[in-house]
Amino acid sequence: GEVRIDMINLETGNQSILVNTSIKEISAIALDDSSNTLYWADRGLKKLERIDYETGERVDLITEGIVEPVGIAVQDRWLYWADRDQSNIVRVDKVSGTSR
């Protein structure tokens, strides 16, 4: 089947496709409602991405140093993820992807 991320408006029930290109194997998703941003880990492409679900602006946040991301979380200005292969938890700035 097609790999994609959909969004559903809980008030209206309307469903829309948020992401359906350049994704392979989504292994974790986190929502930052304060900034209208959805983050996800793509285990197949070995990267973390984000999208502003209001504007549709999509950004590759982390593209190096990821082997098998299995969990992701957002807290304040930080994005955390767990990497099963490297047996660690990593923290980066949720906007720039820096400050590892």
PDB file of N, CA and C in Angstrom:
ATOM      1  N   GLY A   1       0.798  -1.197   0.000  1.00  0.00           N
ATOM      2  CA  GLY A   1       0.000   0.000   0.000  1.00  0.00           C
ATOM      3  C   GLY A   1       0.840   1.260   0.000  1.00  0.00           C
ATOM      4  N   GLU A   2       0.164   2.325  -0.176  1.00  0.00           N
ATOM      5  CA  GLU A   2       0.801   3.642  -0.236  1.00  0.00           C
ATOM      6  C   GLU A   2       1.172   4.117   1.168  1.00  0.00           C
ATOM      7  N   VAL A   3       2.404   4.595   1.320  1.00  0.00           N
ATOM      8  CA  VAL A   3       2.839   5.173   2.588  1.00  0.00           C
ATOM      9  C   VAL A   3       2.490   6.650   2.565  1.00  0.00           C
ATOM     10  N   ARG A   4       1.761   7.099   3.587  1.00  0.00           N
ATOM     11  CA  ARG A   4       1.384   8.502   3.641  1.00  0.00           C
ATOM     12  C   ARG A   4       0.977   8.869   5.060  1.00  0.00           C
ATOM     13  N   ILE A   5       0.874  10.171   5.292  1.00  0.00           N
ATOM     14  CA  ILE A   5       0.377  10.691   6.560  1.00  0.00           C
ATOM     15  C   ILE A   5      -0.867  11.504   6.238  1.00  0.00           C
ATOM     16  N   ASP A   6      -1.972  11.130   6.855  1.00  0.00           N
ATOM     17  CA  ASP A   6      -3.239  11.835   6.666  1.00  0.00           C
ATOM     18  C   ASP A   6      -3.561  12.671   7.891  1.00  0.00           C
ATOM     19  N   MET A   7      -4.402  13.662   7.690  1.00  0.00           N
ATOM     20  CA  MET A   7      -4.877  14.501   8.779  1.00  0.00           C
ATOM     21  C   MET A   7      -6.405  14.483   8.739  1.00  0.00           C
ATOM     22  N   ILE A   8      -7.015  14.347   9.911  1.00  0.00           N
ATOM     23  CA  ILE A   8      -8.471  14.326  10.003  1.00  0.00           C
ATOM     24  C   ILE A   8      -8.930  15.438  10.934  1.00  0.00           C
ATOM     25  N   ASN A   9      -9.844  16.258  10.457  1.00  0.00           N
ATOM     26  CA  ASN A   9     -10.451  17.288  11.283  1.00  0.00           C
ATOM     27  C   ASN A   9     -11.490  16.607  12.165  1.00  0.00           C
ATOM     28  N   LEU A  10     -11.274  16.635  13.486  1.00  0.00           N
ATOM     29  CA  LEU A  10     -12.163  15.915  14.392  1.00  0.00           C
ATOM     30  C   LEU A  10     -13.543  16.543  14.508  1.00  0.00           C
ATOM     31  N   GLU A  11     -13.660  17.813  14.157  1.00  0.00           N
ATOM     32  CA  GLU A  11     -14.972  18.466  14.210  1.00  0.00           C
ATOM     33  C   GLU A  11     -15.821  18.135  12.988  1.00  0.00           C
ATOM     34  N   THR A  12     -15.198  18.121  11.810  1.00  0.00           N
ATOM     35  CA  THR A  12     -15.953  17.907  10.577  1.00  0.00           C
ATOM     36  C   THR A  12     -15.837  16.483  10.033  1.00  0.00           C
ATOM     37  N   GLY A  13     -14.785  15.782  10.436  1.00  0.00           N
ATOM     38  CA  GLY A  13     -14.541  14.456   9.892  1.00  0.00           C
ATOM     39  C   GLY A  13     -13.840  14.472   8.550  1.00  0.00           C
ATOM     40  N   ASN A  14     -13.513  15.667   8.049  1.00  0.00           N
ATOM     41  CA  ASN A  14     -12.826  15.770   6.756  1.00  0.00           C
ATOM     42  C   ASN A  14     -11.408  15.237   6.869  1.00  0.00           C
ATOM     43  N   GLN A  15     -11.043  14.413   5.911  1.00  0.00           N
ATOM     44  CA  GLN A  15      -9.715  13.816   5.871  1.00  0.00           C
ATOM     45  C   GLN A  15      -8.943  14.392   4.697  1.00  0.00           C
ATOM     46  N   SER A  16      -7.657  14.680   4.920  1.00  0.00           N
ATOM     47  CA  SER A  16      -6.808  15.163   3.835  1.00  0.00           C
ATOM     48  C   SER A  16      -5.435  14.522   3.947  1.00  0.00           C
ATOM     49  N   ILE A  17      -4.763  14.399   2.821  1.00  0.00           N
ATOM     50  CA  ILE A  17      -3.408  13.843   2.788  1.00  0.00           C
ATOM     51  C   ILE A  17      -2.437  14.965   3.133  1.00  0.00           C
ATOM     52  N   LEU A  18      -1.621  14.729   4.147  1.00  0.00           N
ATOM     53  CA  LEU A  18      -0.632  15.717   4.573  1.00  0.00           C
ATOM     54  C   LEU A  18       0.708  15.466   3.886  1.00  0.00           C
ATOM     55  N   VAL A  19       1.138  14.204   3.832  1.00  0.00           N
ATOM     56  CA  VAL A  19       2.410  13.830   3.206  1.00  0.00           C
ATOM     57  C   VAL A  19       2.200  12.522   2.456  1.00  0.00           C
ATOM     58  N   ASN A  20       2.603  12.495   1.195  1.00  0.00           N
ATOM     59  CA  ASN A  20       2.519  11.240   0.435  1.00  0.00           C
ATOM     60  C   ASN A  20       3.641  11.082  -0.578  1.00  0.00           C
ATOM     61  N   THR A  21       4.686  11.900  -0.463  1.00  0.00           N
ATOM     62  CA  THR A  21       5.838  11.782  -1.351  1.00  0.00           C
ATOM     63  C   THR A  21       7.111  11.676  -0.518  1.00  0.00           C
ATOM     64  N   SER A  22       8.094  10.986  -1.056  1.00  0.00           N
ATOM     65  CA  SER A  22       9.414  10.855  -0.424  1.00  0.00           C
ATOM     66  C   SER A  22       9.335  10.368   1.013  1.00  0.00           C
ATOM     67  N   ILE A  23       8.523   9.359   1.244  1.00  0.00           N
ATOM     68  CA  ILE A  23       8.496   8.678   2.538  1.00  0.00           C
ATOM     69  C   ILE A  23       8.528   7.179   2.275  1.00  0.00           C
ATOM     70  N   LYS A  24       9.104   6.449   3.227  1.00  0.00           N
ATOM     71  CA  LYS A  24       9.277   5.021   2.999  1.00  0.00           C
ATOM     72  C   LYS A  24       8.714   4.172   4.128  1.00  0.00           C
ATOM     73  N   GLU A  25       9.181   4.403   5.363  1.00  0.00           N
ATOM     74  CA  GLU A  25       8.763   3.572   6.494  1.00  0.00           C
ATOM     75  C   GLU A  25       8.694   4.432   7.755  1.00  0.00           C
ATOM     76  N   ILE A  26       7.540   4.976   8.030  1.00  0.00           N
ATOM     77  CA  ILE A  26       7.364   5.842   9.199  1.00  0.00           C
ATOM     78  C   ILE A  26       7.365   4.980  10.453  1.00  0.00           C
ATOM     79  N   SER A  27       8.267   5.322  11.382  1.00  0.00           N
ATOM     80  CA  SER A  27       8.390   4.512  12.591  1.00  0.00           C
ATOM     81  C   SER A  27       7.940   5.253  13.846  1.00  0.00           C
ATOM     82  N   ALA A  28       7.743   6.566  13.766  1.00  0.00           N
ATOM     83  CA  ALA A  28       7.286   7.331  14.928  1.00  0.00           C
ATOM     84  C   ALA A  28       6.758   8.690  14.464  1.00  0.00           C
ATOM     85  N   ILE A  29       5.778   9.211  15.216  1.00  0.00           N
ATOM     86  CA  ILE A  29       5.182  10.515  14.914  1.00  0.00           C
ATOM     87  C   ILE A  29       4.988  11.270  16.219  1.00  0.00           C
ATOM     88  N   ALA A  30       5.207  12.593  16.165  1.00  0.00           N
ATOM     89  CA  ALA A  30       4.934  13.454  17.324  1.00  0.00           C
ATOM     90  C   ALA A  30       4.316  14.755  16.820  1.00  0.00           C
ATOM     91  N   LEU A  31       3.368  15.264  17.566  1.00  0.00           N
ATOM     92  CA  LEU A  31       2.665  16.491  17.214  1.00  0.00           C
ATOM     93  C   LEU A  31       3.036  17.599  18.190  1.00  0.00           C
ATOM     94  N   ASP A  32       3.395  18.761  17.652  1.00  0.00           N
ATOM     95  CA  ASP A  32       3.613  19.955  18.468  1.00  0.00           C
ATOM     96  C   ASP A  32       2.516  20.944  18.100  1.00  0.00           C
ATOM     97  N   ASP A  33       1.426  20.868  18.824  1.00  0.00           N
ATOM     98  CA  ASP A  33       0.256  21.687  18.518  1.00  0.00           C
ATOM     99  C   ASP A  33       0.526  23.173  18.716  1.00  0.00           C
ATOM    100  N   SER A  34       1.497  23.524  19.575  1.00  0.00           N
ATOM    101  CA  SER A  34       1.793  24.934  19.827  1.00  0.00           C
ATOM    102  C   SER A  34       2.391  25.621  18.605  1.00  0.00           C
ATOM    103  N   SER A  35       2.996  24.842  17.705  1.00  0.00           N
ATOM    104  CA  SER A  35       3.588  25.432  16.499  1.00  0.00           C
ATOM    105  C   SER A  35       2.991  24.855  15.216  1.00  0.00           C
ATOM    106  N   ASN A  36       1.866  24.131  15.326  1.00  0.00           N
ATOM    107  CA  ASN A  36       1.221  23.524  14.154  1.00  0.00           C
ATOM    108  C   ASN A  36       2.174  22.629  13.364  1.00  0.00           C
ATOM    109  N   THR A  37       3.010  21.891  14.091  1.00  0.00           N
ATOM    110  CA  THR A  37       4.043  21.100  13.433  1.00  0.00           C
ATOM    111  C   THR A  37       3.910  19.628  13.771  1.00  0.00           C
ATOM    112  N   LEU A  38       4.032  18.800  12.741  1.00  0.00           N
ATOM    113  CA  LEU A  38       4.060  17.359  12.897  1.00  0.00           C
ATOM    114  C   LEU A  38       5.469  16.880  12.567  1.00  0.00           C
ATOM    115  N   TYR A  39       6.029  16.070  13.441  1.00  0.00           N
ATOM    116  CA  TYR A  39       7.362  15.500  13.243  1.00  0.00           C
ATOM    117  C   TYR A  39       7.209  14.004  13.019  1.00  0.00           C
ATOM    118  N   TRP A  40       8.099  13.415  12.195  1.00  0.00           N
ATOM    119  CA  TRP A  40       8.090  11.976  12.044  1.00  0.00           C
ATOM    120  C   TRP A  40       9.487  11.449  11.769  1.00  0.00           C
ATOM    121  N   ALA A  41       9.666  10.197  12.142  1.00  0.00           N
ATOM    122  CA  ALA A  41      10.912   9.476  11.876  1.00  0.00           C
ATOM    123  C   ALA A  41      10.641   8.504  10.743  1.00  0.00           C
ATOM    124  N   ASP A  42      11.509   8.518   9.758  1.00  0.00           N
ATOM    125  CA  ASP A  42      11.399   7.586   8.638  1.00  0.00           C
ATOM    126  C   ASP A  42      12.558   6.603   8.734  1.00  0.00           C
ATOM    127  N   ARG A  43      12.255   5.407   9.208  1.00  0.00           N
ATOM    128  CA  ARG A  43      13.293   4.392   9.396  1.00  0.00           C
ATOM    129  C   ARG A  43      13.858   3.938   8.054  1.00  0.00           C
ATOM    130  N   GLY A  44      13.052   3.918   7.029  1.00  0.00           N
ATOM    131  CA  GLY A  44      13.510   3.491   5.713  1.00  0.00           C
ATOM    132  C   GLY A  44      14.479   4.462   5.072  1.00  0.00           C
ATOM    133  N   LEU A  45      14.228   5.756   5.226  1.00  0.00           N
ATOM    134  CA  LEU A  45      15.097   6.784   4.642  1.00  0.00           C
ATOM    135  C   LEU A  45      16.135   7.304   5.631  1.00  0.00           C
ATOM    136  N   LYS A  46      16.066   6.839   6.892  1.00  0.00           N
ATOM    137  CA  LYS A  46      17.005   7.213   7.947  1.00  0.00           C
ATOM    138  C   LYS A  46      17.089   8.727   8.127  1.00  0.00           C
ATOM    139  N   LYS A  47      15.906   9.325   8.418  1.00  0.00           N
ATOM    140  CA  LYS A  47      15.873  10.759   8.665  1.00  0.00           C
ATOM    141  C   LYS A  47      14.654  11.148   9.480  1.00  0.00           C
ATOM    142  N   LEU A  48      14.720  12.363  10.033  1.00  0.00           N
ATOM    143  CA  LEU A  48      13.599  12.964  10.737  1.00  0.00           C
ATOM    144  C   LEU A  48      13.143  14.165   9.931  1.00  0.00           C
ATOM    145  N   GLU A  49      11.835  14.315   9.804  1.00  0.00           N
ATOM    146  CA  GLU A  49      11.271  15.438   9.060  1.00  0.00           C
ATOM    147  C   GLU A  49      10.204  16.125   9.883  1.00  0.00           C
ATOM    148  N   ARG A  50       9.819  17.299   9.407  1.00  0.00           N
ATOM    149  CA  ARG A  50       8.701  18.005  10.026  1.00  0.00           C
ATOM    150  C   ARG A  50       7.898  18.686   8.932  1.00  0.00           C
ATOM    151  N   ILE A  51       6.636  18.955   9.253  1.00  0.00           N
ATOM    152  CA  ILE A  51       5.782  19.706   8.343  1.00  0.00           C
ATOM    153  C   ILE A  51       4.875  20.601   9.165  1.00  0.00           C
ATOM    154  N   ASP A  52       4.723  21.831   8.699  1.00  0.00           N
ATOM    155  CA  ASP A  52       3.735  22.733   9.279  1.00  0.00           C
ATOM    156  C   ASP A  52       2.406  22.342   8.655  1.00  0.00           C
ATOM    157  N   TYR A  53       1.497  21.813   9.454  1.00  0.00           N
ATOM    158  CA  TYR A  53       0.262  21.293   8.872  1.00  0.00           C
ATOM    159  C   TYR A  53      -0.726  22.374   8.489  1.00  0.00           C
ATOM    160  N   GLU A  54      -0.428  23.631   8.765  1.00  0.00           N
ATOM    161  CA  GLU A  54      -1.262  24.741   8.277  1.00  0.00           C
ATOM    162  C   GLU A  54      -0.770  25.235   6.919  1.00  0.00           C
ATOM    163  N   THR A  55       0.554  25.378   6.763  1.00  0.00           N
ATOM    164  CA  THR A  55       1.110  25.929   5.524  1.00  0.00           C
ATOM    165  C   THR A  55       1.575  24.854   4.541  1.00  0.00           C
ATOM    166  N   GLY A  56       1.843  23.634   5.062  1.00  0.00           N
ATOM    167  CA  GLY A  56       2.371  22.579   4.200  1.00  0.00           C
ATOM    168  C   GLY A  56       3.870  22.632   4.022  1.00  0.00           C
ATOM    169  N   GLU A  57       4.554  23.563   4.703  1.00  0.00           N
ATOM    170  CA  GLU A  57       6.012  23.662   4.574  1.00  0.00           C
ATOM    171  C   GLU A  57       6.658  22.440   5.214  1.00  0.00           C
ATOM    172  N   ARG A  58       7.416  21.704   4.410  1.00  0.00           N
ATOM    173  CA  ARG A  58       8.055  20.461   4.840  1.00  0.00           C
ATOM    174  C   ARG A  58       9.565  20.644   4.878  1.00  0.00           C
ATOM    175  N   VAL A  59      10.212  20.133   5.945  1.00  0.00           N
ATOM    176  CA  VAL A  59      11.647  20.333   6.135  1.00  0.00           C
ATOM    177  C   VAL A  59      12.298  19.017   6.567  1.00  0.00           C
ATOM    178  N   ASP A  60      13.426  18.665   5.936  1.00  0.00           N
ATOM    179  CA  ASP A  60      14.279  17.589   6.439  1.00  0.00           C
ATOM    180  C   ASP A  60      15.015  18.146   7.648  1.00  0.00           C
ATOM    181  N   LEU A  61      14.754  17.610   8.815  1.00  0.00           N
ATOM    182  CA  LEU A  61      15.356  18.144  10.035  1.00  0.00           C
ATOM    183  C   LEU A  61      16.694  17.475  10.345  1.00  0.00           C
ATOM    184  N   ILE A  62      16.732  16.148  10.329  1.00  0.00           N
ATOM    185  CA  ILE A  62      17.958  15.387  10.584  1.00  0.00           C
ATOM    186  C   ILE A  62      18.099  14.354   9.478  1.00  0.00           C
ATOM    187  N   THR A  63      19.244  14.381   8.791  1.00  0.00           N
ATOM    188  CA  THR A  63      19.463  13.448   7.688  1.00  0.00           C
ATOM    189  C   THR A  63      20.733  12.619   7.861  1.00  0.00           C
ATOM    190  N   GLU A  64      21.470  12.854   8.941  1.00  0.00           N
ATOM    191  CA  GLU A  64      22.706  12.109   9.191  1.00  0.00           C
ATOM    192  C   GLU A  64      22.731  11.608  10.624  1.00  0.00           C
ATOM    193  N   GLY A  65      23.383  10.471  10.845  1.00  0.00           N
ATOM    194  CA  GLY A  65      23.562   9.960  12.191  1.00  0.00           C
ATOM    195  C   GLY A  65      22.360   9.236  12.755  1.00  0.00           C
ATOM    196  N   ILE A  66      21.437   8.858  11.896  1.00  0.00           N
ATOM    197  CA  ILE A  66      20.254   8.109  12.330  1.00  0.00           C
ATOM    198  C   ILE A  66      20.300   6.739  11.659  1.00  0.00           C
ATOM    199  N   VAL A  67      20.117   5.683  12.449  1.00  0.00           N
ATOM    200  CA  VAL A  67      20.135   4.338  11.885  1.00  0.00           C
ATOM    201  C   VAL A  67      18.752   3.699  11.955  1.00  0.00           C
ATOM    202  N   GLU A  68      18.203   3.601  13.173  1.00  0.00           N
ATOM    203  CA  GLU A  68      16.892   2.964  13.323  1.00  0.00           C
ATOM    204  C   GLU A  68      16.050   3.720  14.356  1.00  0.00           C
ATOM    205  N   PRO A  69      15.473   4.862  13.954  1.00  0.00           N
ATOM    206  CA  PRO A  69      14.660   5.634  14.893  1.00  0.00           C
ATOM    207  C   PRO A  69      13.362   4.900  15.204  1.00  0.00           C
ATOM    208  N   VAL A  70      13.057   4.791  16.506  1.00  0.00           N
ATOM    209  CA  VAL A  70      11.866   4.045  16.906  1.00  0.00           C
ATOM    210  C   VAL A  70      10.922   4.833  17.798  1.00  0.00           C
ATOM    211  N   GLY A  71      11.316   5.974  18.269  1.00  0.00           N
ATOM    212  CA  GLY A  71      10.449   6.779  19.116  1.00  0.00           C
ATOM    213  C   GLY A  71      10.796   8.240  18.944  1.00  0.00           C
ATOM    214  N   ILE A  72       9.818   9.116  19.108  1.00  0.00           N
ATOM    215  CA  ILE A  72      10.044  10.544  18.918  1.00  0.00           C
ATOM    216  C   ILE A  72       9.102  11.304  19.859  1.00  0.00           C
ATOM    217  N   ALA A  73       9.610  12.415  20.402  1.00  0.00           N
ATOM    218  CA  ALA A  73       8.799  13.232  21.320  1.00  0.00           C
ATOM    219  C   ALA A  73       9.238  14.687  21.225  1.00  0.00           C
ATOM    220  N   VAL A  74       8.294  15.594  21.482  1.00  0.00           N
ATOM    221  CA  VAL A  74       8.576  17.029  21.478  1.00  0.00           C
ATOM    222  C   VAL A  74       8.279  17.567  22.871  1.00  0.00           C
ATOM    223  N   GLN A  75       9.226  18.366  23.385  1.00  0.00           N
ATOM    224  CA  GLN A  75       9.009  19.047  24.662  1.00  0.00           C
ATOM    225  C   GLN A  75       9.696  20.401  24.594  1.00  0.00           C
ATOM    226  N   ASP A  76       8.911  21.447  24.813  1.00  0.00           N
ATOM    227  CA  ASP A  76       9.418  22.821  24.740  1.00  0.00           C
ATOM    228  C   ASP A  76      10.113  23.041  23.401  1.00  0.00           C
ATOM    229  N   ARG A  77      11.394  23.421  23.425  1.00  0.00           N
ATOM    230  CA  ARG A  77      12.101  23.681  22.161  1.00  0.00           C
ATOM    231  C   ARG A  77      12.881  22.481  21.653  1.00  0.00           C
ATOM    232  N   TRP A  78      12.679  21.320  22.263  1.00  0.00           N
ATOM    233  CA  TRP A  78      13.487  20.148  21.942  1.00  0.00           C
ATOM    234  C   TRP A  78      12.683  19.039  21.269  1.00  0.00           C
ATOM    235  N   LEU A  79      13.382  18.343  20.379  1.00  0.00           N
ATOM    236  CA  LEU A  79      12.864  17.131  19.765  1.00  0.00           C
ATOM    237  C   LEU A  79      13.776  15.990  20.216  1.00  0.00           C
ATOM    238  N   TYR A  80      13.192  14.929  20.737  1.00  0.00           N
ATOM    239  CA  TYR A  80      13.935  13.762  21.205  1.00  0.00           C
ATOM    240  C   TYR A  80      13.583  12.567  20.334  1.00  0.00           C
ATOM    241  N   TRP A  81      14.570  11.705  20.104  1.00  0.00           N
ATOM    242  CA  TRP A  81      14.252  10.444  19.457  1.00  0.00           C
ATOM    243  C   TRP A  81      15.151   9.337  20.009  1.00  0.00           C
ATOM    244  N   ALA A  82      14.623   8.130  19.947  1.00  0.00           N
ATOM    245  CA  ALA A  82      15.368   6.943  20.360  1.00  0.00           C
ATOM    246  C   ALA A  82      15.831   6.219  19.109  1.00  0.00           C
ATOM    247  N   ASP A  83      17.075   5.746  19.141  1.00  0.00           N
ATOM    248  CA  ASP A  83      17.633   4.987  18.028  1.00  0.00           C
ATOM    249  C   ASP A  83      17.950   3.580  18.529  1.00  0.00           C
ATOM    250  N   ARG A  84      17.193   2.619  18.043  1.00  0.00           N
ATOM    251  CA  ARG A  84      17.351   1.234  18.511  1.00  0.00           C
ATOM    252  C   ARG A  84      18.734   0.687  18.190  1.00  0.00           C
ATOM    253  N   ASP A  85      19.247   0.954  17.012  1.00  0.00           N
ATOM    254  CA  ASP A  85      20.543   0.418  16.609  1.00  0.00           C
ATOM    255  C   ASP A  85      21.678   0.986  17.452  1.00  0.00           C
ATOM    256  N   GLN A  86      21.616   2.270  17.749  1.00  0.00           N
ATOM    257  CA  GLN A  86      22.688   2.924  18.493  1.00  0.00           C
ATOM    258  C   GLN A  86      22.451   2.905  20.004  1.00  0.00           C
ATOM    259  N   SER A  87      21.314   2.390  20.426  1.00  0.00           N
ATOM    260  CA  SER A  87      20.959   2.289  21.849  1.00  0.00           C
ATOM    261  C   SER A  87      21.121   3.613  22.580  1.00  0.00           C
ATOM    262  N   ASN A  88      20.546   4.671  22.000  1.00  0.00           N
ATOM    263  CA  ASN A  88      20.636   5.969  22.660  1.00  0.00           C
ATOM    264  C   ASN A  88      19.397   6.810  22.403  1.00  0.00           C
ATOM    265  N   ILE A  89      19.293   7.875  23.180  1.00  0.00           N
ATOM    266  CA  ILE A  89      18.255   8.891  22.991  1.00  0.00           C
ATOM    267  C   ILE A  89      18.964  10.197  22.683  1.00  0.00           C
ATOM    268  N   VAL A  90      18.519  10.866  21.639  1.00  0.00           N
ATOM    269  CA  VAL A  90      19.182  12.082  21.162  1.00  0.00           C
ATOM    270  C   VAL A  90      18.212  13.247  21.260  1.00  0.00           C
ATOM    271  N   ARG A  91      18.759  14.446  21.548  1.00  0.00           N
ATOM    272  CA  ARG A  91      17.957  15.662  21.651  1.00  0.00           C
ATOM    273  C   ARG A  91      18.532  16.704  20.688  1.00  0.00           C
ATOM    274  N   VAL A  92      17.644  17.371  19.949  1.00  0.00           N
ATOM    275  CA  VAL A  92      18.057  18.468  19.068  1.00  0.00           C
ATOM    276  C   VAL A  92      17.038  19.596  19.171  1.00  0.00           C
ATOM    277  N   ASP A  93      17.438  20.771  18.744  1.00  0.00           N
ATOM    278  CA  ASP A  93      16.534  21.898  18.643  1.00  0.00           C
ATOM    279  C   ASP A  93      15.452  21.552  17.616  1.00  0.00           C
ATOM    280  N   LYS A  94      14.201  21.704  17.971  1.00  0.00           N
ATOM    281  CA  LYS A  94      13.108  21.249  17.106  1.00  0.00           C
ATOM    282  C   LYS A  94      12.945  22.075  15.832  1.00  0.00           C
ATOM    283  N   VAL A  95      13.502  23.270  15.796  1.00  0.00           N
ATOM    284  CA  VAL A  95      13.386  24.114  14.604  1.00  0.00           C
ATOM    285  C   VAL A  95      14.582  23.931  13.674  1.00  0.00           C
ATOM    286  N   SER A  96      15.791  23.988  14.247  1.00  0.00           N
ATOM    287  CA  SER A  96      17.001  23.962  13.417  1.00  0.00           C
ATOM    288  C   SER A  96      17.627  22.578  13.260  1.00  0.00           C
ATOM    289  N   GLY A  97      17.314  21.658  14.180  1.00  0.00           N
ATOM    290  CA  GLY A  97      17.950  20.344  14.134  1.00  0.00           C
ATOM    291  C   GLY A  97      19.375  20.344  14.667  1.00  0.00           C
ATOM    292  N   THR A  98      19.788  21.445  15.289  1.00  0.00           N
ATOM    293  CA  THR A  98      21.153  21.557  15.823  1.00  0.00           C
ATOM    294  C   THR A  98      21.145  21.355  17.336  1.00  0.00           C
ATOM    295  N   SER A  99      22.300  21.555  17.953  1.00  0.00           N
ATOM    296  CA  SER A  99      22.499  21.431  19.404  1.00  0.00           C
ATOM    297  C   SER A  99      22.353  19.993  19.883  1.00  0.00           C
ATOM    298  N   ARG A 100      22.892  19.063  19.102  1.00  0.00           N
ATOM    299  CA  ARG A 100      22.865  17.651  19.489  1.00  0.00           C
ATOM    300  C   ARG A 100      23.671  17.404  20.720  1.00  0.00           C
TER     301      ARG A 100
END
